[in-house]
XYZ file of C-alpha atoms in Angstrom:
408
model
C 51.588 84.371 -12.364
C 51.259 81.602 -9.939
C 49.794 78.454 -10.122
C 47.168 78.638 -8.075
C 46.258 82.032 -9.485
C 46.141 79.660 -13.027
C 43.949 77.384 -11.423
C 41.440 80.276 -10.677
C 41.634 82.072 -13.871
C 41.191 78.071 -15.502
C 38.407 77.523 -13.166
C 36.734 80.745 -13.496
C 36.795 80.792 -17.660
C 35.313 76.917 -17.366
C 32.427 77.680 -14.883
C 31.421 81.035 -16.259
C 32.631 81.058 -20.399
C 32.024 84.567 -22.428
C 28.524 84.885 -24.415
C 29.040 83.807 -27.442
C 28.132 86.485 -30.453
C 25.557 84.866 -31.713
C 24.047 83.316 -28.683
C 21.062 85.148 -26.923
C 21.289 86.001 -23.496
C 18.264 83.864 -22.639
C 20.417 80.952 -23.704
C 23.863 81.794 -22.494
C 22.160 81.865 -18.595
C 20.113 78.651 -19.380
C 23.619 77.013 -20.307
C 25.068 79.119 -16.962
C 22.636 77.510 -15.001
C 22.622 73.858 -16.832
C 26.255 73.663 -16.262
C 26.029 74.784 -12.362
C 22.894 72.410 -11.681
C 24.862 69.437 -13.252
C 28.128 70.057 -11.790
C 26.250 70.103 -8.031
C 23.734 67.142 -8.357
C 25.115 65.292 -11.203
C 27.166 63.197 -8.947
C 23.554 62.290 -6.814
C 21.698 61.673 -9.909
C 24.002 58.968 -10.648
C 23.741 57.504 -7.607
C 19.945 57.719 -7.519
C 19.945 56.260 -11.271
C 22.558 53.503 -10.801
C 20.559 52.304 -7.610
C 17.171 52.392 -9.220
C 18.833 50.182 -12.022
C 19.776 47.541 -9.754
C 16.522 47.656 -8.213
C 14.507 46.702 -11.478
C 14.713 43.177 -11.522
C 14.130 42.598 -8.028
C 11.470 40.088 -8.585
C 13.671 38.235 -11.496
C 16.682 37.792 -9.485
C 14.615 36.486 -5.947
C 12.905 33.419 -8.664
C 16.176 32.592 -9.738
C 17.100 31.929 -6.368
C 14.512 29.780 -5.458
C 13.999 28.708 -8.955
C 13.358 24.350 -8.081
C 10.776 25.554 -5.274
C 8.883 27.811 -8.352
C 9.382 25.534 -10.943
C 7.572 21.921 -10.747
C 8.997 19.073 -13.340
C 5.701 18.520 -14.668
C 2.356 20.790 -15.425
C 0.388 20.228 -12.007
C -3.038 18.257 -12.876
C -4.816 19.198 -10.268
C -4.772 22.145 -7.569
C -4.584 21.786 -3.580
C -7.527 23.991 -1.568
C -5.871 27.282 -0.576
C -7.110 26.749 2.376
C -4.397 24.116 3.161
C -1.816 25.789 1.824
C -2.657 28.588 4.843
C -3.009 26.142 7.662
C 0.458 24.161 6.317
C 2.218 28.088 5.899
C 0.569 28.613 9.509
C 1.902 25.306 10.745
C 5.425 26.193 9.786
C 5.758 29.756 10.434
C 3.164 30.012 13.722
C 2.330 33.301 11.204
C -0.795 34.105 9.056
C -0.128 34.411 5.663
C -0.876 38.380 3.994
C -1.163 36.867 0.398
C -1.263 33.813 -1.471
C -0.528 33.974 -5.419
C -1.465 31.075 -7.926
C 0.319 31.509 -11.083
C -1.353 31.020 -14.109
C 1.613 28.652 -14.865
C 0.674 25.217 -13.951
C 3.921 24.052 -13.276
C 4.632 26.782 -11.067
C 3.726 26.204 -7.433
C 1.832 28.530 -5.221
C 3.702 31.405 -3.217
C 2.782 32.046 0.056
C 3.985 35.685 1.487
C 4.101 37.201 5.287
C 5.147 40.743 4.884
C 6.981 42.955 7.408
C 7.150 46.628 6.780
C 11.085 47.714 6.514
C 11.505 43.360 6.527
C 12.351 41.165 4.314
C 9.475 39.097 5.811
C 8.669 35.569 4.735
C 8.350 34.209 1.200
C 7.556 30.329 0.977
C 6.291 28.174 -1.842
C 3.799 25.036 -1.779
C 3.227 22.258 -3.999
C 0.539 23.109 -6.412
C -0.630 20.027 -5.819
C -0.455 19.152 -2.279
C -0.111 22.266 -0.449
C 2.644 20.946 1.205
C 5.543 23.365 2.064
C 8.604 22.823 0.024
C 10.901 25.701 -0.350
C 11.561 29.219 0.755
C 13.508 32.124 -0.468
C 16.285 33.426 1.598
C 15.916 36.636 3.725
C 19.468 37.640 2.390
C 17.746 38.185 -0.994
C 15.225 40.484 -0.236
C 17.195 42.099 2.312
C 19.511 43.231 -0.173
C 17.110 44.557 -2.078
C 15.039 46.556 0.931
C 18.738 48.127 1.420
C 19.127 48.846 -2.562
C 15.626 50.556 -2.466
C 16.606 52.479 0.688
C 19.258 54.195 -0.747
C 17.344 54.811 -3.339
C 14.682 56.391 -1.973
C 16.642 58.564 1.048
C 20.457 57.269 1.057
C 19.311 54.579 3.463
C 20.000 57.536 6.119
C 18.538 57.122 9.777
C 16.745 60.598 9.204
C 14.336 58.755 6.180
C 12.434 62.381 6.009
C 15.550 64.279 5.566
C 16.753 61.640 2.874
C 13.657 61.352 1.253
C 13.771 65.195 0.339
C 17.279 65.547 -0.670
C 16.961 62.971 -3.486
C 13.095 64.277 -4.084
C 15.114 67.637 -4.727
C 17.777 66.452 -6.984
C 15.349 64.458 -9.011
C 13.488 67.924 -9.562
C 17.024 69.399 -10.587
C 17.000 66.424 -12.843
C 14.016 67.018 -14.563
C 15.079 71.595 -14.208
C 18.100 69.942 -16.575
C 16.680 67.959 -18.845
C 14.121 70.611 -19.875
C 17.088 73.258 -20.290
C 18.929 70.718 -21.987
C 16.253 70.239 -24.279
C 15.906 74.014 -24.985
C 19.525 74.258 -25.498
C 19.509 71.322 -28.166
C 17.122 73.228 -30.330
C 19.398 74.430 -33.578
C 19.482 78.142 -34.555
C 16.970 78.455 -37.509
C 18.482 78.909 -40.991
C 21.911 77.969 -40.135
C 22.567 74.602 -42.428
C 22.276 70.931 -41.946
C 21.181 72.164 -38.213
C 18.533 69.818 -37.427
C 20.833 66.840 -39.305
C 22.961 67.105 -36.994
C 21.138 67.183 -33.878
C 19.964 63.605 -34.885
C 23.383 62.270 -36.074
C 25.925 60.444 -33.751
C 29.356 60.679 -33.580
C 30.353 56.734 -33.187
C 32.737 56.728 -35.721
C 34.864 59.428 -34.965
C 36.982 59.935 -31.134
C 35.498 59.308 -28.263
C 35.046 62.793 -27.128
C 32.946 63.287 -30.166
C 30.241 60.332 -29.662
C 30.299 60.956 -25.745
C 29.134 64.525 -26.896
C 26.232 63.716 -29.348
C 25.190 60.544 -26.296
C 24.390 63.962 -23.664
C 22.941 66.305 -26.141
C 20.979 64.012 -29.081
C 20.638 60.968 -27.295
C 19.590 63.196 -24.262
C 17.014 64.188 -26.500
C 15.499 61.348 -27.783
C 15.203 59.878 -24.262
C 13.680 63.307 -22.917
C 10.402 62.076 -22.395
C 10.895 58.747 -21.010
C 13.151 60.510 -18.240
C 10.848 63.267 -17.699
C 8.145 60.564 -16.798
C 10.578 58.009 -15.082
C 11.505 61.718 -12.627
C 8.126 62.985 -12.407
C 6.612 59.393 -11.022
C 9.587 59.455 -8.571
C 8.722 62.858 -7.270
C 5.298 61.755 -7.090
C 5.540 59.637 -3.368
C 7.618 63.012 -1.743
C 5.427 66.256 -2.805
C 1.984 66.368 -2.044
C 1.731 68.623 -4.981
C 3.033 66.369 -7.676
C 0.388 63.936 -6.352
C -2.335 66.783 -6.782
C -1.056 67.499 -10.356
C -1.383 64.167 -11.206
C -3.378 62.620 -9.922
C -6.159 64.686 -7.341
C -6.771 67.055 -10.553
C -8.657 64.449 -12.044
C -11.276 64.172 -9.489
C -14.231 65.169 -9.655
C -14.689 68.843 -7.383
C -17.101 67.180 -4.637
C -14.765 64.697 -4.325
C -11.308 66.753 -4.117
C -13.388 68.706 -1.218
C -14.034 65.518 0.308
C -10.487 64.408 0.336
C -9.222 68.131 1.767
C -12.052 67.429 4.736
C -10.905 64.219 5.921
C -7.014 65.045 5.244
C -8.068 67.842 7.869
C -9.588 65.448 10.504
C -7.046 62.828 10.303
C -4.032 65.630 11.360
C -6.445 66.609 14.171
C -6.814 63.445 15.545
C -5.091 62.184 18.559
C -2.848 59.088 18.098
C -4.171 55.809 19.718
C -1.221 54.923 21.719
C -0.852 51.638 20.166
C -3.366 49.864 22.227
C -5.494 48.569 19.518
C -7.011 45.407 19.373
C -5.649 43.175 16.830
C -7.767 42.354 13.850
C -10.095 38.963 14.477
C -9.109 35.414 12.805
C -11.218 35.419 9.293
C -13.822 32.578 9.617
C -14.278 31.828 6.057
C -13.690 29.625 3.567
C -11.168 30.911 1.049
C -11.663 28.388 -1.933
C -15.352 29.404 -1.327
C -14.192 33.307 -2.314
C -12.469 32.236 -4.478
C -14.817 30.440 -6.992
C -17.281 33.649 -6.684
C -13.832 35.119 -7.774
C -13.711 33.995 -10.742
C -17.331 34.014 -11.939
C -16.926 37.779 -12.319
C -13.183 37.535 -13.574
C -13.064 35.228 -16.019
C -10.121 35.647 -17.818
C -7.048 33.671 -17.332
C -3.993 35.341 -15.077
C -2.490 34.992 -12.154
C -4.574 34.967 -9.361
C -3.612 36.441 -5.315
C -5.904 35.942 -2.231
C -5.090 39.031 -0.263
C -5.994 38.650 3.734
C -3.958 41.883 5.063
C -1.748 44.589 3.613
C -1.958 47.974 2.401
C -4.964 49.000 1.311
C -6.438 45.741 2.332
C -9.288 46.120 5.213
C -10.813 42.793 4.620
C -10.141 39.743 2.368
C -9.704 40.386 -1.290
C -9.088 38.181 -4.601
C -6.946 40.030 -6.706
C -6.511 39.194 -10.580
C -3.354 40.531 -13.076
C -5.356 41.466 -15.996
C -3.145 41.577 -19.156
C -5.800 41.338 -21.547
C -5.090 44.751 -23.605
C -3.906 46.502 -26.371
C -0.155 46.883 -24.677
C -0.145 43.533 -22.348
C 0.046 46.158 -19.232
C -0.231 44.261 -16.258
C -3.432 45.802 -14.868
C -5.624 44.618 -12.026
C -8.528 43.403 -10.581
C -10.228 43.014 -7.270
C -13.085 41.313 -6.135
C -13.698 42.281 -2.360
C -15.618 40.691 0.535
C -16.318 41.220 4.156
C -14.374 39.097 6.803
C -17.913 36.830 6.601
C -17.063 35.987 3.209
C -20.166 38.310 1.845
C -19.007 40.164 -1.561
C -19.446 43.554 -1.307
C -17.459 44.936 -4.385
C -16.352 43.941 -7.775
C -13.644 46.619 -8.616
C -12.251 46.382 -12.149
C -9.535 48.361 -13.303
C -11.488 49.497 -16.548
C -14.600 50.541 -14.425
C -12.127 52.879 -12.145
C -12.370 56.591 -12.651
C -9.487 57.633 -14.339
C -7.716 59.002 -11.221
C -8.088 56.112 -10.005
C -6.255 54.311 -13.349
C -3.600 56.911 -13.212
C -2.802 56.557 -9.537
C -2.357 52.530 -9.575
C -0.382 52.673 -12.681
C 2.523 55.393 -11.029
C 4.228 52.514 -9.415
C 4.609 50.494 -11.919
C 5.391 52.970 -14.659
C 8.407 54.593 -12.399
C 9.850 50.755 -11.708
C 9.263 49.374 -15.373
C 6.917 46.398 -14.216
C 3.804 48.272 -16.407
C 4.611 46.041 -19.407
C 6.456 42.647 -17.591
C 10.025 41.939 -18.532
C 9.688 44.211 -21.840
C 9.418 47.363 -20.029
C 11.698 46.369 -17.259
C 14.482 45.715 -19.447
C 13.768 49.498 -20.863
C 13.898 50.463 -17.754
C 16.946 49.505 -16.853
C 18.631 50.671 -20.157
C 16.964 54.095 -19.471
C 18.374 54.237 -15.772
C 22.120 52.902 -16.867
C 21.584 56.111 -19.934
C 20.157 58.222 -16.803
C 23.359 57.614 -14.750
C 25.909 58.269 -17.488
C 24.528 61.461 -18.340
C 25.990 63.146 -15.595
C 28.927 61.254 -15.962
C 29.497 62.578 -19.959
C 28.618 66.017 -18.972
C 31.357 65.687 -16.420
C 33.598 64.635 -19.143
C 32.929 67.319 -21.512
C 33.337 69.697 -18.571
C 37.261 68.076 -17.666
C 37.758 68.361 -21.358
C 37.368 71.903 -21.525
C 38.982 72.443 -18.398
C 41.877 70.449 -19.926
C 41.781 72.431 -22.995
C 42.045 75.819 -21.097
C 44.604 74.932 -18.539
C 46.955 73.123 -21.956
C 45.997 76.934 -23.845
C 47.229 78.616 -20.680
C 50.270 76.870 -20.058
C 51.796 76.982 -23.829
C-alpha cells in the first residue's frame, strides 16, 4: 500500500472511528459531530478567547501607565469646581470634555475623557485640588487596545459586518460544543466508580492523561461560566439573542412598542449629515452636581456625563457597589441642558430588563465584580483558549497512535 493511501486510511479511521458496542448511536454522532465542529473552529475559538483575555484588564494596564498623574502623594483636602476642570480640559484640548469622573479615592485626581468612536480619543487627568491639567495617557495605550478589541470582535477586518458574523458564528459552535461535550461527559449508569472519575484529575500521572481529564472534567466544571461568557458575546450580533434575553422580559405593550418604532426608524430617510450640532450647555455643573448627590447618597465614584451614548442631555452618573456581591451597579440622575432634573434613575428601581440589559457588558468582560471577577475572567478565557488546543492534542495522539499501529 502506499503512503499516501496510509495517510487516508489513518485519516479516515481518526475523523470517523467505529461505534463502539456499548455506545448508543445518539452518542456516537454527538461525538461525530463534536470532533468535526472542534477540528473546524477550534483554531478561531482560540483566537477569539486568547484576544478577549488580553482585553480584560484594559483599564488596569492604561492606570499603570499614567499611574503619577492618578495617584496624588497626599489625600486631597479639598476639591476644585468641575467646572474648572472643563474650561482648563477646554483650554488645552480646544475640545469639550464627554465625561468627567471623581474617584471616590481622595488621592486620586479627577479624569477628564473626550471620546472618539473607533479613537483612542483623549484621556487627561487634573489636580483634585486645583483643576489644573497635569498628565495624560498616551494614545498608543488605548490604541492598542481598540485594535485588541477589533480582532476580537470581527478579526479587525475592513468588512466589520462580515467579521462580526464569522466570530458571532463560531462562538455559537462554541457554545453547540460545550453542550455536546457536556452530554458526552455524562457516565453510563451502573458501570463503577463512573461519576468518581468524571470529577478526578489526572495530574499525577503523564501528561496525556491530565490534558485529557482538563477538556472533559474541567470542561465540565467550567460549563456554565463559558456558556454565559458565549451567550453575552452573541448577544451584540443576533437580534434574537437580544430578544431571548433581554426583550422577553418586557412587558407585551411595551415589546409592541419597540417592534413599532424599530419599523419607523428603517423607513426613515437618512439626514445627509447636515445636522446642526448640539448647543453649548449653559449650566452650572457643580450646581448638578450637589442635587446629585442629595438623591445618591452613598459614597462611590462619581462621573458628570455631557455627551455619549445614550446620553441626550447632561447626566451625573454614580457606581453603586453597595450590595450583597459588591457588583458595580449604577446610577443616574438626569437633567435637561437648563440644568432642570427631570429623572432620578436607579438601578434597583429599573425593570428587570432593564437590570439584565446594563449588566451584559460587564458580565461578558468580567468588570461586574471589579478586579475579582476580572481576574476570573481572564483565567476562564486562558481555560477557554486551551480547550481547543487539548482537544487538538488528544486528536494528534490518536492519529499518532493509528499511523504507529499501521506501520508495525
Amino acid at each position: 500500500m502506499s503512503n499516501h493511501s496510509t495517510t487516508k486510511s489513518i485519516l479516515k479511521k481518526a475523523l470517523l472511528r467505529k461505534k463502539k458496542k456499548s455506545e448508543s448511536t445518539f452518542k456516537y454522532i454527538l461525538f461525530l459531530l463534536h470532533l468535526w465542529l472542534g477540528l473546524i473552529v477550534g483554531g478561531v475559538i482560540c483566537f477569539i478567547a486568547i484576544t478577549g483575555a488580553l482585553y480584560v484588564f484594559k483599564h488596569e494596564v492604561e492606570d499603570l501607565s499614567v499611574y503619577s498623574s492618578i495617584h496624588r502623594e497626599a489625600p486631597a483636602e479639598s476639591i476644585v469646581s468641575i467646572d474648572v476642570v472643563q474650561a482648563n480640559f477646554e483650554a488645552s484640548y480646544d475640545k469639550t470634555p464627554h465625561k468627567i469622573t471623581i474617584p471616590e479615592k481622595t488621592n486620586h485626581n479627577i479624569r477628564v475623557q473626550f471620546t472618539e468612536r473607533g479613537k483612542a480619543g483623549i484621556t487627561a487627568f487634573a489636580d483634585r485640588e486645583t483643576g489644573e491639567i497635569i498628565g495624560e495617557l498616551s494614545p498608543s495605550v488605548p490604541k492598542f487596545f481598540n485594535t485588541i478589541m477589533f480582532l476580537h470582535r470581527w478579526f479587525n477586518m475592513e468588512n466589520f459586518k462580515l467579521g462580526r458574523q464569522i466570530t458571532a458564528a463560531c462562538t455559537l459552535v462554541f457554545m453547540v460544543l460545550l453542550i455536546s461535550g457536556l452530554i458526552l461527559w455524562f457516565p453510563k449508569t451502573g458501570k463503577k466508580n463512573a461519576w468518581r472519575n468524571k470529577f478526578s484529575f489526572g495530574f499525577r500521572y503523564k501528561f496525556s492523561v491530565w490534558n485529557r481529564d482538563l477538556h472533559i472534567n474541567m470542561g465540565m466544571y467550567a460549563f456554565i461560566f463559558l456558556i454565559v461568557v458565549a451567550w453575552t458575546g452573541i448577544f451584540f450580533t443576533y437580534g434574537w439573542v437580544k430578544d431571548i434575553t433581554v426583550n422577553s422580559l418586557k412587558p407585551a405593550e411595551l415589546r409592541q412598542e419597540a417592534s413599532h418604532s424599530h419599523n419607523q426608524k428603517s423607513q426613515r430617510k437618512p439626514s445627509g449629515g447636515n445636522q446642526q450640532k448640539k448647543k453649548a450647555l449653559e449650566v452650572n455643573l457643580d450646581v448638578l452636581l450637589a442635587e446629585a448627590n442629595q438623591h445618591l447618597n452613598y459614597t462611590g465614584d462619581l462621573s458628570v456625563m455631557l455627551s455619549g451614548k445614550g446620553i441626550s442631555s447632561p447626566t451625573i452618573r454614580k457606581k453603586n457597589t453597595h450590595n450583597l456581591l459588591g457588583a458595580q451597579l449604577y446610577d443616574d440622575v438626569k437633567f435637561s441642558d437648563k440644568g432642570k432634573l427631570m429623572k432620578v434613575d436607579l438601578f434597583k428601581d429599573r425593570p428587570l430588563y432593564q437590570k439584565v440589559g446594563s449588566m451584559i457588558k460587564p458580565i461578558h468582560t468580567g468588570e461586574i465584580l471589579g478586579l475579582k471577577s476580572k481576574i476570573f475572567a481572564f483565567i476562564l478565557s486562558m481555560f477557554a483558549a486551551y480547550l481547543p488546543i487539548s482537544g487538538y492534542i488528544m486528536w494528534f495522539k490518536k492519529l499518532k497512535g493509528r499511523s504507529e499501529k499501521q506501520s508495525a
